[in-house]
Amino acid sequence: MQTLRLCANDHSIKHAAGIIRAGGLVAFPTETVYGLGGNAFDGTAVEKIFEAKERPAWDPLIVHVSSREMLEALIAQVPAQFDNLFAAFMPGPLTLVVPKKNTVPSVVSAGRETVAVRFPANAVAQRLIAASGLPIAAPSANRFGHVSPTAAEHVLADLDGRIDAVVDGGRCEIGVESTVLDLSGAVPVILRQGAVTPKQLRKILGDVMLADPAAPFHPQEGLPSPGMMPRHYSPRTKLVLTEGREKALVGAIQERAKQRVGALIPSGWSICAAETFEWGSWGDWALLASRLYAGLRWLDEQKLDLIIAPLPSEEGLGGAIRERLLKASAGAMYPPLGGWRG
Ligand code: TXA
Ligand code: MG
């Protein structure tokens, strides 16, 4: 199959919407990362998403909408907190896990009674969904387990020839995936951190739990969110993390002087390594989030033995970056967390 590369004008978006209506797959930009979309009501189209990504069938998808009406048409019982969350964060980088209507095929939700729904803020995403007139099921447009795409080139690097089209809407502004909030239990649980932070959610909801990203992984039983696997969002090159200080990063690189090491380097840090990606100003977590995946993908192409990155604080989008880096490295810290004495 040849993958069409479409620009984001009205004509191309209409064409892309026609592909979705006909049961095909289109990758498109959102404000977080690119998604790989298909008609959420068409089980066969949704199965094709799993095949193209090589994603296991037990990992459910997010359904994207372009209006509140479309969103409510997917939900069996609208949760009590829904109005306040909608007013504060939608459209935007927040995904809600809610009880699903039977009209949503079970392949979308991997057999669960819940469905994950999101109303993206990105104008191209909204125009594509509206032009299709259908909710669009879309995971991130990467091969399963790999780094999520924040540009059309990243989508093609993983999926060229496996999908019908990609709509090129430029770089994704936020750069890490949406916050996933599970509203199906007694207490709301953040399954994945993102640009909508725990602090912002607590202001509206009061009690909110944070799922433990290090929780044991059981695909078939009791897994709060299948994306919470120990290794995810990963470059192919081994990744090691250090504490978020210049001295710790220098020490970790010096320790591996015999290897070809690449690093994500905060601006102004004086670091010597075989390949460096200038990440951005340390502490500007929003900027660092937007450049994280492009940096990991670029370093991954440099034929390195190892990639090293410093770990941000929990503040703002730092929490989401931390979570992604800890997953991408399967928790490999140098020295082990808390062990640095320098
Ligand atoms: O920003 C994003 O959320 C992007 C863009 C394209 O919208 N999408 C994305 O999709 O990151 P994906 O499939 O890569 O991640 C969706 C996450 C996974 O961890 C999945 O397991 C979880 O949401 N999820 C989906 N449905 C769920 C459900 N019913 N219950 C629990 N977790 C669910
Ligand atoms: Mg993903």
mmCIF file of C-alpha atoms and ligand atoms in Angstrom:
data_model
loop_
_atom_site.group_PDB
_atom_site.id
_atom_site.type_symbol
_atom_site.label_atom_id
_atom_site.label_comp_id
_atom_site.label_asym_id
_atom_site.label_seq_id
_atom_site.Cartn_x
_atom_site.Cartn_y
_atom_site.Cartn_z
ATOM 1 C CA MET A 1 0.000 0.000 0.000
ATOM 2 C CA GLN A 2 1.218 3.491 -0.824
ATOM 3 C CA THR A 3 0.836 5.998 1.990
ATOM 4 C CA LEU A 4 -0.419 9.391 0.785
ATOM 5 C CA ARG A 5 1.147 12.442 2.346
ATOM 6 C CA LEU A 6 -1.559 15.103 2.514
ATOM 7 C CA CYS A 7 -1.284 18.739 3.532
ATOM 8 C CA ALA A 8 -3.829 20.260 5.893
ATOM 9 C CA ASN A 9 -5.939 22.339 3.472
ATOM 10 C CA ASP A 10 -9.719 21.876 3.113
ATOM 11 C CA HIS A 11 -9.431 19.785 -0.036
ATOM 12 C CA SER A 12 -6.963 17.325 1.551
ATOM 13 C CA ILE A 13 -8.921 17.103 4.778
ATOM 14 C CA LYS A 14 -12.071 16.239 2.783
ATOM 15 C CA HIS A 15 -10.099 13.551 0.980
ATOM 16 C CA ALA A 16 -8.784 12.180 4.291
ATOM 17 C CA ALA A 17 -12.328 12.188 5.727
ATOM 18 C CA GLY A 18 -13.457 10.156 2.705
ATOM 19 C CA ILE A 19 -10.747 7.564 3.481
ATOM 20 C CA ILE A 20 -11.989 7.336 7.099
ATOM 21 C CA ARG A 21 -15.623 6.938 5.963
ATOM 22 C CA ALA A 22 -14.573 4.185 3.556
ATOM 23 C CA GLY A 23 -12.934 2.200 6.383
ATOM 24 C CA GLY A 24 -9.318 3.285 5.760
ATOM 25 C CA LEU A 25 -6.619 4.573 8.122
ATOM 26 C CA VAL A 26 -5.385 8.167 8.314
ATOM 27 C CA ALA A 27 -2.688 9.521 10.640
ATOM 28 C CA PHE A 28 -3.359 13.092 11.764
ATOM 29 C CA PRO A 29 -1.881 15.693 14.115
ATOM 30 C CA THR A 30 -3.267 16.505 17.536
ATOM 31 C CA GLU A 31 -1.859 18.991 20.043
ATOM 32 C CA THR A 32 -0.183 16.087 21.892
ATOM 33 C CA VAL A 33 1.164 13.573 19.347
ATOM 34 C CA TYR A 34 0.039 12.253 15.926
ATOM 35 C CA GLY A 35 -2.792 9.708 16.066
ATOM 36 C CA LEU A 36 -3.558 6.807 13.708
ATOM 37 C CA GLY A 37 -7.285 7.140 13.028
ATOM 38 C CA GLY A 38 -10.089 4.915 11.791
ATOM 39 C CA ASN A 39 -13.901 5.001 12.066
ATOM 40 C CA ALA A 40 -14.590 4.090 15.714
ATOM 41 C CA PHE A 41 -17.939 2.477 14.792
ATOM 42 C CA ASP A 42 -16.348 0.160 12.193
ATOM 43 C CA GLY A 43 -14.814 -2.879 13.905
ATOM 44 C CA THR A 44 -12.943 -3.910 10.745
ATOM 45 C CA ALA A 45 -11.309 -0.474 10.399
ATOM 46 C CA VAL A 46 -10.315 -0.613 14.071
ATOM 47 C CA GLU A 47 -8.770 -4.065 13.614
ATOM 48 C CA LYS A 48 -6.632 -2.577 10.826
ATOM 49 C CA ILE A 49 -5.261 -0.005 13.316
ATOM 50 C CA PHE A 50 -4.062 -2.830 15.576
ATOM 51 C CA GLU A 51 -2.458 -4.607 12.599
ATOM 52 C CA ALA A 52 -0.682 -1.514 11.225
ATOM 53 C CA LYS A 53 0.823 -0.721 14.649
ATOM 54 C CA GLU A 54 1.381 -4.365 15.608
ATOM 55 C CA ARG A 55 -0.464 -3.465 18.779
ATOM 56 C CA PRO A 56 -1.734 -6.341 20.946
ATOM 57 C CA ALA A 57 -5.548 -6.669 20.962
ATOM 58 C CA TRP A 58 -5.733 -6.259 24.771
ATOM 59 C CA ASP A 59 -4.629 -2.602 24.624
ATOM 60 C CA PRO A 60 -7.725 -0.370 24.128
ATOM 61 C CA LEU A 61 -7.887 2.778 21.977
ATOM 62 C CA ILE A 62 -8.935 6.384 22.602
ATOM 63 C CA VAL A 63 -11.973 7.628 20.650
ATOM 64 C CA HIS A 64 -11.636 11.221 19.384
ATOM 65 C CA VAL A 65 -14.606 13.559 18.876
ATOM 66 C CA SER A 66 -15.142 17.105 17.639
ATOM 67 C CA SER A 67 -18.155 18.106 19.749
ATOM 68 C CA ARG A 68 -19.762 17.498 23.101
ATOM 69 C CA GLU A 69 -22.744 15.789 21.422
ATOM 70 C CA MET A 70 -20.452 13.306 19.685
ATOM 71 C CA LEU A 71 -18.754 12.644 23.009
ATOM 72 C CA GLU A 72 -21.980 12.028 24.936
ATOM 73 C CA ALA A 73 -23.135 9.625 22.215
ATOM 74 C CA LEU A 74 -20.317 7.251 23.292
ATOM 75 C CA ILE A 75 -20.920 7.360 27.058
ATOM 76 C CA ALA A 76 -23.450 5.082 28.817
ATOM 77 C CA GLN A 77 -23.536 7.106 32.043
ATOM 78 C CA VAL A 78 -22.197 10.637 32.163
ATOM 79 C CA PRO A 79 -20.129 10.881 35.392
ATOM 80 C CA ALA A 80 -20.996 13.548 37.975
ATOM 81 C CA GLN A 81 -17.704 15.429 37.509
ATOM 82 C CA PHE A 82 -18.047 15.518 33.731
ATOM 83 C CA ASP A 83 -19.464 19.072 33.349
ATOM 84 C CA ASN A 84 -16.709 20.702 35.371
ATOM 85 C CA LEU A 85 -13.977 18.734 33.599
ATOM 86 C CA PHE A 86 -15.460 19.549 30.221
ATOM 87 C CA ALA A 87 -15.655 23.261 31.019
ATOM 88 C CA ALA A 88 -12.066 23.369 32.303
ATOM 89 C CA PHE A 89 -10.135 21.149 29.879
ATOM 90 C CA MET A 90 -12.083 20.344 26.711
ATOM 91 C CA PRO A 91 -11.171 20.573 23.969
ATOM 92 C CA GLY A 92 -7.646 19.755 25.160
ATOM 93 C CA PRO A 93 -5.091 17.141 26.226
ATOM 94 C CA LEU A 94 -7.358 15.195 28.620
ATOM 95 C CA THR A 95 -8.723 11.680 27.992
ATOM 96 C CA LEU A 96 -11.556 10.359 30.167
ATOM 97 C CA VAL A 97 -12.186 6.665 30.791
ATOM 98 C CA VAL A 98 -15.970 6.289 31.213
ATOM 99 C CA PRO A 99 -18.679 3.570 30.953
ATOM 100 C CA LYS A 100 -19.240 2.849 27.249
ATOM 101 C CA LYS A 101 -22.368 2.543 25.108
ATOM 102 C CA ASN A 102 -22.914 -0.723 23.225
ATOM 103 C CA THR A 103 -22.640 1.142 19.923
ATOM 104 C CA VAL A 104 -18.862 1.314 20.484
ATOM 105 C CA PRO A 105 -17.465 -2.011 19.167
ATOM 106 C CA SER A 106 -15.698 -4.071 21.819
ATOM 107 C CA VAL A 107 -12.505 -4.220 19.708
ATOM 108 C CA VAL A 108 -12.065 -0.467 20.457
ATOM 109 C CA SER A 109 -12.136 -0.989 24.210
ATOM 110 C CA ALA A 110 -10.368 -4.378 24.139
ATOM 111 C CA GLY A 111 -13.465 -5.997 25.629
ATOM 112 C CA ARG A 112 -13.761 -3.570 28.537
ATOM 113 C CA GLU A 113 -16.995 -1.981 29.730
ATOM 114 C CA THR A 114 -15.316 1.423 29.577
ATOM 115 C CA VAL A 115 -14.170 3.601 26.693
ATOM 116 C CA ALA A 116 -11.479 6.303 26.619
ATOM 117 C CA VAL A 117 -12.733 9.546 25.020
ATOM 118 C CA ARG A 118 -10.940 12.714 24.021
ATOM 119 C CA PHE A 119 -11.870 16.016 22.321
ATOM 120 C CA PRO A 120 -8.572 17.284 20.848
ATOM 121 C CA ALA A 121 -7.889 21.031 20.630
ATOM 122 C CA ASN A 122 -5.831 20.825 17.423
ATOM 123 C CA ALA A 123 -7.733 22.500 14.552
ATOM 124 C CA VAL A 124 -6.666 19.944 11.917
ATOM 125 C CA ALA A 125 -7.844 17.075 14.135
ATOM 126 C CA GLN A 126 -11.167 18.816 14.759
ATOM 127 C CA ARG A 127 -11.690 19.523 11.036
ATOM 128 C CA LEU A 128 -10.912 15.911 10.096
ATOM 129 C CA ILE A 129 -13.315 14.473 12.682
ATOM 130 C CA ALA A 130 -16.050 16.970 11.776
ATOM 131 C CA ALA A 131 -15.607 16.338 8.026
ATOM 132 C CA SER A 132 -15.834 12.565 8.637
ATOM 133 C CA GLY A 133 -18.958 13.055 10.737
ATOM 134 C CA LEU A 134 -17.736 10.120 12.833
ATOM 135 C CA PRO A 135 -15.850 9.577 16.085
ATOM 136 C CA ILE A 136 -12.293 8.493 15.247
ATOM 137 C CA ALA A 137 -10.506 5.752 17.194
ATOM 138 C CA ALA A 138 -6.819 6.662 17.300
ATOM 139 C CA PRO A 139 -3.807 5.455 19.252
ATOM 140 C CA SER A 140 -0.488 7.251 18.801
ATOM 141 C CA ALA A 141 0.734 6.714 15.204
ATOM 142 C CA ASN A 142 3.887 4.703 16.008
ATOM 143 C CA ARG A 143 4.784 1.008 16.022
ATOM 144 C CA PHE A 144 3.655 -0.461 19.341
ATOM 145 C CA GLY A 145 6.039 0.325 22.210
ATOM 146 C CA HIS A 146 8.084 2.793 20.150
ATOM 147 C CA VAL A 147 8.476 6.551 20.694
ATOM 148 C CA SER A 148 5.278 8.492 19.815
ATOM 149 C CA PRO A 149 5.379 10.708 16.690
ATOM 150 C CA THR A 150 5.330 14.501 16.991
ATOM 151 C CA ALA A 151 5.802 15.180 13.237
ATOM 152 C CA ALA A 152 4.546 13.601 9.982
ATOM 153 C CA GLU A 153 8.095 12.307 9.220
ATOM 154 C CA HIS A 154 8.019 10.330 12.480
ATOM 155 C CA VAL A 155 4.726 8.708 11.419
ATOM 156 C CA LEU A 156 6.191 7.733 8.044
ATOM 157 C CA ALA A 157 9.369 6.384 9.656
ATOM 158 C CA ASP A 158 7.205 3.866 11.558
ATOM 159 C CA LEU A 159 4.174 3.295 9.302
ATOM 160 C CA ASP A 160 4.963 4.184 5.657
ATOM 161 C CA GLY A 161 3.294 1.602 3.410
ATOM 162 C CA ARG A 162 1.079 0.303 6.247
ATOM 163 C CA ILE A 163 -1.579 3.075 6.333
ATOM 164 C CA ASP A 164 -3.597 4.944 3.686
ATOM 165 C CA ALA A 165 -2.526 8.516 4.450
ATOM 166 C CA VAL A 166 -0.936 10.974 6.835
ATOM 167 C CA VAL A 167 -2.162 14.564 7.127
ATOM 168 C CA ASP A 168 0.881 16.754 7.731
ATOM 169 C CA GLY A 169 -0.102 19.493 10.157
ATOM 170 C CA GLY A 170 3.415 20.341 11.314
ATOM 171 C CA ARG A 171 4.880 19.698 14.752
ATOM 172 C CA CYS A 172 2.678 18.849 17.741
ATOM 173 C CA GLU A 173 2.642 21.677 20.238
ATOM 174 C CA ILE A 174 2.613 19.725 23.524
ATOM 175 C CA GLY A 175 4.638 16.718 22.416
ATOM 176 C CA VAL A 176 3.630 14.139 25.052
ATOM 177 C CA GLU A 177 0.381 12.147 25.074
ATOM 178 C CA SER A 178 -2.797 13.289 26.831
ATOM 179 C CA THR A 179 -3.474 12.837 30.520
ATOM 180 C CA VAL A 180 -5.625 9.694 30.960
ATOM 181 C CA LEU A 181 -8.123 10.015 33.825
ATOM 182 C CA ASP A 182 -10.219 7.002 34.828
ATOM 183 C CA LEU A 183 -13.646 8.141 36.043
ATOM 184 C CA SER A 184 -15.197 4.673 36.145
ATOM 185 C CA GLY A 185 -14.421 3.940 39.817
ATOM 186 C CA ALA A 186 -15.280 5.562 43.166
ATOM 187 C CA VAL A 187 -12.186 7.808 43.101
ATOM 188 C CA PRO A 188 -10.765 9.304 39.883
ATOM 189 C CA VAL A 189 -7.386 7.782 38.954
ATOM 190 C CA ILE A 190 -4.731 9.328 36.702
ATOM 191 C CA LEU A 191 -3.547 6.392 34.586
ATOM 192 C CA ARG A 192 -1.093 8.456 32.548
ATOM 193 C CA GLN A 193 0.290 11.927 33.245
ATOM 194 C CA GLY A 194 0.136 14.678 30.621
ATOM 195 C CA ALA A 195 -0.304 18.413 30.109
ATOM 196 C CA VAL A 196 -3.363 18.468 32.392
ATOM 197 C CA THR A 197 -1.549 18.015 35.706
ATOM 198 C CA PRO A 198 -2.576 16.226 38.938
ATOM 199 C CA LYS A 199 -2.636 19.637 40.638
ATOM 200 C CA GLN A 200 -5.092 21.068 38.090
ATOM 201 C CA LEU A 201 -7.321 17.990 38.367
ATOM 202 C CA ARG A 202 -7.307 18.064 42.187
ATOM 203 C CA LYS A 203 -8.540 21.672 42.089
ATOM 204 C CA ILE A 204 -11.675 20.491 40.321
ATOM 205 C CA LEU A 205 -12.148 16.953 41.620
ATOM 206 C CA GLY A 206 -10.657 17.051 45.116
ATOM 207 C CA ASP A 207 -9.482 13.500 45.674
ATOM 208 C CA VAL A 208 -7.496 12.108 42.701
ATOM 209 C CA MET A 209 -5.203 9.084 42.800
ATOM 210 C CA LEU A 210 -2.084 8.642 40.722
ATOM 211 C CA ALA A 211 -1.617 5.130 39.355
ATOM 212 C CA ASP A 212 1.809 3.715 40.126
ATOM 213 C CA PRO A 213 3.719 3.450 36.826
ATOM 214 C CA ALA A 214 5.884 0.753 38.402
ATOM 215 C CA ALA A 215 2.857 -1.443 39.234
ATOM 216 C CA PRO A 216 3.267 -5.068 38.141
ATOM 217 C CA PHE A 217 2.210 -5.802 34.562
ATOM 218 C CA HIS A 218 -0.523 -8.400 33.891
ATOM 219 C CA PRO A 219 -1.991 -8.003 30.375
ATOM 220 C CA GLN A 220 -5.009 -10.189 31.049
ATOM 221 C CA GLU A 221 -5.851 -9.370 34.664
ATOM 222 C CA GLY A 222 -6.391 -6.319 36.788
ATOM 223 C CA LEU A 223 -4.168 -3.959 34.794
ATOM 224 C CA PRO A 224 -5.401 -0.409 35.422
ATOM 225 C CA SER A 225 -4.298 0.817 31.991
ATOM 226 C CA PRO A 226 -2.580 -1.430 29.494
ATOM 227 C CA GLY A 227 -0.274 1.432 28.431
ATOM 228 C CA MET A 228 1.216 1.175 31.915
ATOM 229 C CA MET A 229 3.667 -1.452 30.816
ATOM 230 C CA PRO A 230 7.155 -1.448 32.253
ATOM 231 C CA ARG A 231 8.760 -0.620 28.869
ATOM 232 C CA HIS A 232 6.964 1.782 26.519
ATOM 233 C CA TYR A 233 7.601 5.000 24.564
ATOM 234 C CA SER A 234 11.026 3.495 23.881
ATOM 235 C CA PRO A 235 13.903 4.219 21.543
ATOM 236 C CA ARG A 236 15.609 1.045 20.244
ATOM 237 C CA THR A 237 18.927 2.134 21.739
ATOM 238 C CA LYS A 238 19.320 1.465 25.464
ATOM 239 C CA LEU A 239 18.362 4.504 27.559
ATOM 240 C CA VAL A 240 19.786 5.354 30.989
ATOM 241 C CA LEU A 241 18.651 8.246 33.211
ATOM 242 C CA THR A 242 20.475 10.437 35.688
ATOM 243 C CA GLU A 243 19.271 12.840 38.316
ATOM 244 C CA GLY A 244 18.413 16.246 36.889
ATOM 245 C CA ARG A 245 21.740 17.931 37.628
ATOM 246 C CA GLU A 246 24.641 18.786 35.358
ATOM 247 C CA LYS A 247 27.153 17.024 37.594
ATOM 248 C CA ALA A 248 25.170 13.778 37.578
ATOM 249 C CA LEU A 249 24.934 13.778 33.771
ATOM 250 C CA VAL A 250 28.675 14.520 33.353
ATOM 251 C CA GLY A 251 29.496 11.696 35.788
ATOM 252 C CA ALA A 252 27.306 9.165 33.984
ATOM 253 C CA ILE A 253 28.837 10.003 30.586
ATOM 254 C CA GLN A 254 32.434 9.916 31.913
ATOM 255 C CA GLU A 255 31.758 6.516 33.457
ATOM 256 C CA ARG A 256 31.059 5.175 29.960
ATOM 257 C CA ALA A 257 33.984 6.757 28.110
ATOM 258 C CA LYS A 258 34.570 3.537 26.105
ATOM 259 C CA GLN A 259 31.061 3.549 24.662
ATOM 260 C CA ARG A 260 29.446 5.709 21.989
ATOM 261 C CA VAL A 261 27.110 7.718 24.148
ATOM 262 C CA GLY A 262 24.484 10.272 23.078
ATOM 263 C CA ALA A 263 22.580 12.544 25.436
ATOM 264 C CA LEU A 264 19.623 14.886 25.746
ATOM 265 C CA ILE A 265 21.373 18.042 26.944
ATOM 266 C CA PRO A 266 19.679 20.980 28.672
ATOM 267 C CA SER A 267 20.782 24.344 27.216
ATOM 268 C CA GLY A 268 23.965 25.731 28.759
ATOM 269 C CA TRP A 269 25.094 22.456 30.387
ATOM 270 C CA SER A 270 28.698 21.763 29.545
ATOM 271 C CA ILE A 271 28.584 18.165 28.344
ATOM 272 C CA CYS A 272 30.920 16.201 26.137
ATOM 273 C CA ALA A 273 29.409 13.187 24.387
ATOM 274 C CA ALA A 274 29.603 11.498 20.957
ATOM 275 C CA GLU A 275 26.220 12.983 19.959
ATOM 276 C CA THR A 276 24.159 15.571 21.777
ATOM 277 C CA PHE A 277 20.634 16.809 21.229
ATOM 278 C CA GLU A 278 20.109 20.316 22.564
ATOM 279 C CA TRP A 279 16.942 19.713 24.533
ATOM 280 C CA GLY A 280 16.061 23.237 25.791
ATOM 281 C CA SER A 281 16.154 25.301 28.941
ATOM 282 C CA TRP A 282 16.143 23.119 32.116
ATOM 283 C CA GLY A 283 13.022 23.953 34.114
ATOM 284 C CA ASP A 284 10.992 24.942 31.049
ATOM 285 C CA TRP A 285 9.133 21.632 31.240
ATOM 286 C CA ALA A 286 6.604 22.550 28.515
ATOM 287 C CA LEU A 287 9.428 23.232 26.036
ATOM 288 C CA LEU A 288 11.300 20.083 27.077
ATOM 289 C CA ALA A 289 8.113 17.996 26.673
ATOM 290 C CA SER A 290 7.571 19.347 23.166
ATOM 291 C CA ARG A 291 11.124 18.324 22.139
ATOM 292 C CA LEU A 292 11.423 15.039 24.067
ATOM 293 C CA TYR A 293 10.297 12.557 21.400
ATOM 294 C CA ALA A 294 12.044 14.352 18.501
ATOM 295 C CA GLY A 295 15.241 14.187 20.594
ATOM 296 C CA LEU A 296 14.867 10.498 21.428
ATOM 297 C CA ARG A 297 14.089 9.628 17.803
ATOM 298 C CA TRP A 298 17.062 11.642 16.502
ATOM 299 C CA LEU A 299 19.496 10.115 19.002
ATOM 300 C CA ASP A 300 18.111 6.677 18.154
ATOM 301 C CA GLU A 301 19.245 7.183 14.527
ATOM 302 C CA GLN A 302 22.859 8.015 15.480
ATOM 303 C CA LYS A 303 24.027 4.393 15.935
ATOM 304 C CA LEU A 304 24.880 4.836 19.604
ATOM 305 C CA ASP A 305 25.589 2.242 22.277
ATOM 306 C CA LEU A 306 23.639 4.206 24.817
ATOM 307 C CA ILE A 307 21.447 7.289 25.281
ATOM 308 C CA ILE A 308 21.589 9.201 28.573
ATOM 309 C CA ALA A 309 19.035 11.771 29.750
ATOM 310 C CA PRO A 310 18.558 13.771 32.956
ATOM 311 C CA LEU A 311 15.269 13.300 34.820
ATOM 312 C CA PRO A 312 13.066 16.427 35.389
ATOM 313 C CA SER A 313 11.232 17.243 38.601
ATOM 314 C CA GLU A 314 7.516 16.426 39.098
ATOM 315 C CA GLU A 315 6.518 20.046 38.579
ATOM 316 C CA GLY A 316 4.031 20.877 35.738
ATOM 317 C CA LEU A 317 4.759 18.865 32.582
ATOM 318 C CA GLY A 318 7.914 17.537 34.298
ATOM 319 C CA GLY A 319 5.742 14.757 35.791
ATOM 320 C CA ALA A 320 4.695 13.571 32.324
ATOM 321 C CA ILE A 321 8.281 13.694 31.001
ATOM 322 C CA ARG A 322 9.516 11.728 34.041
ATOM 323 C CA GLU A 323 6.869 9.072 33.555
ATOM 324 C CA ARG A 324 7.750 8.656 29.839
ATOM 325 C CA LEU A 325 11.508 8.542 30.490
ATOM 326 C CA LEU A 326 11.146 6.026 33.324
ATOM 327 C CA LYS A 327 9.075 3.780 31.017
ATOM 328 C CA ALA A 328 11.357 4.265 28.008
ATOM 329 C CA SER A 329 14.367 3.256 30.108
ATOM 330 C CA ALA A 330 12.486 0.527 32.018
ATOM 331 C CA GLY A 331 13.631 2.402 35.125
ATOM 332 C CA ALA A 332 17.404 2.279 34.386
ATOM 333 C CA MET A 333 18.926 5.036 36.564
ATOM 334 C CA TYR A 334 22.588 5.894 37.021
ATOM 335 C CA PRO A 335 23.318 5.869 39.870
ATOM 336 C CA PRO A 336 20.118 4.146 41.114
ATOM 337 C CA LEU A 337 17.491 6.686 42.330
ATOM 338 C CA GLY A 338 18.571 8.234 45.603
ATOM 339 C CA GLY A 339 22.056 6.771 45.338
ATOM 340 C CA TRP A 340 23.993 9.840 44.097
ATOM 341 C CA ARG A 341 26.388 11.273 46.657
ATOM 342 C CA GLY A 342 28.299 13.785 44.489
HETATM 343 O O1 TXA B 1 -2.524 12.214 23.335
HETATM 344 C C1 TXA B 1 -3.028 11.105 23.160
HETATM 345 O O2 TXA B 1 -3.736 10.553 24.007
HETATM 346 C C2 TXA B 1 -2.769 10.429 21.802
HETATM 347 C C3 TXA B 1 -3.465 11.238 20.722
HETATM 348 C C4 TXA B 1 -3.387 10.574 19.362
HETATM 349 O O3 TXA B 1 -4.783 11.487 21.098
HETATM 350 N N1 TXA B 1 -3.236 9.068 21.810
HETATM 351 C C5 TXA B 1 -2.611 8.087 22.512
HETATM 352 O O4 TXA B 1 -3.190 6.841 22.363
HETATM 353 O O5 TXA B 1 -1.636 8.284 23.201
HETATM 354 P P1 TXA B 1 -2.507 5.498 22.864
HETATM 355 O O6 TXA B 1 -3.369 4.402 22.363
HETATM 356 O O7 TXA B 1 -1.107 5.479 22.441
HETATM 357 O O8 TXA B 1 -2.650 5.560 24.413
HETATM 358 C C6 TXA B 1 -3.928 5.411 25.002
HETATM 359 C C7 TXA B 1 -3.790 4.991 26.439
HETATM 360 C C8 TXA B 1 -3.200 3.625 26.549
HETATM 361 O O9 TXA B 1 -2.357 3.601 27.681
HETATM 362 C C9 TXA B 1 -4.429 2.751 26.743
HETATM 363 O O10 TXA B 1 -4.114 1.557 27.360
HETATM 364 C C10 TXA B 1 -5.288 3.651 27.607
HETATM 365 O O11 TXA B 1 -5.093 4.936 27.038
HETATM 366 N N2 TXA B 1 -6.712 3.295 27.499
HETATM 367 C C11 TXA B 1 -7.499 3.363 26.422
HETATM 368 N N3 TXA B 1 -8.747 2.913 26.702
HETATM 369 C C12 TXA B 1 -8.739 2.570 28.010
HETATM 370 C C13 TXA B 1 -9.715 2.024 28.891
HETATM 371 N N4 TXA B 1 -10.949 1.750 28.483
HETATM 372 N N5 TXA B 1 -9.346 1.791 30.169
HETATM 373 C C14 TXA B 1 -8.090 2.073 30.591
HETATM 374 N N6 TXA B 1 -7.116 2.579 29.806
HETATM 375 C C15 TXA B 1 -7.418 2.820 28.523
HETATM 376 MG MG MG B 2 0.848 5.061 22.289
#
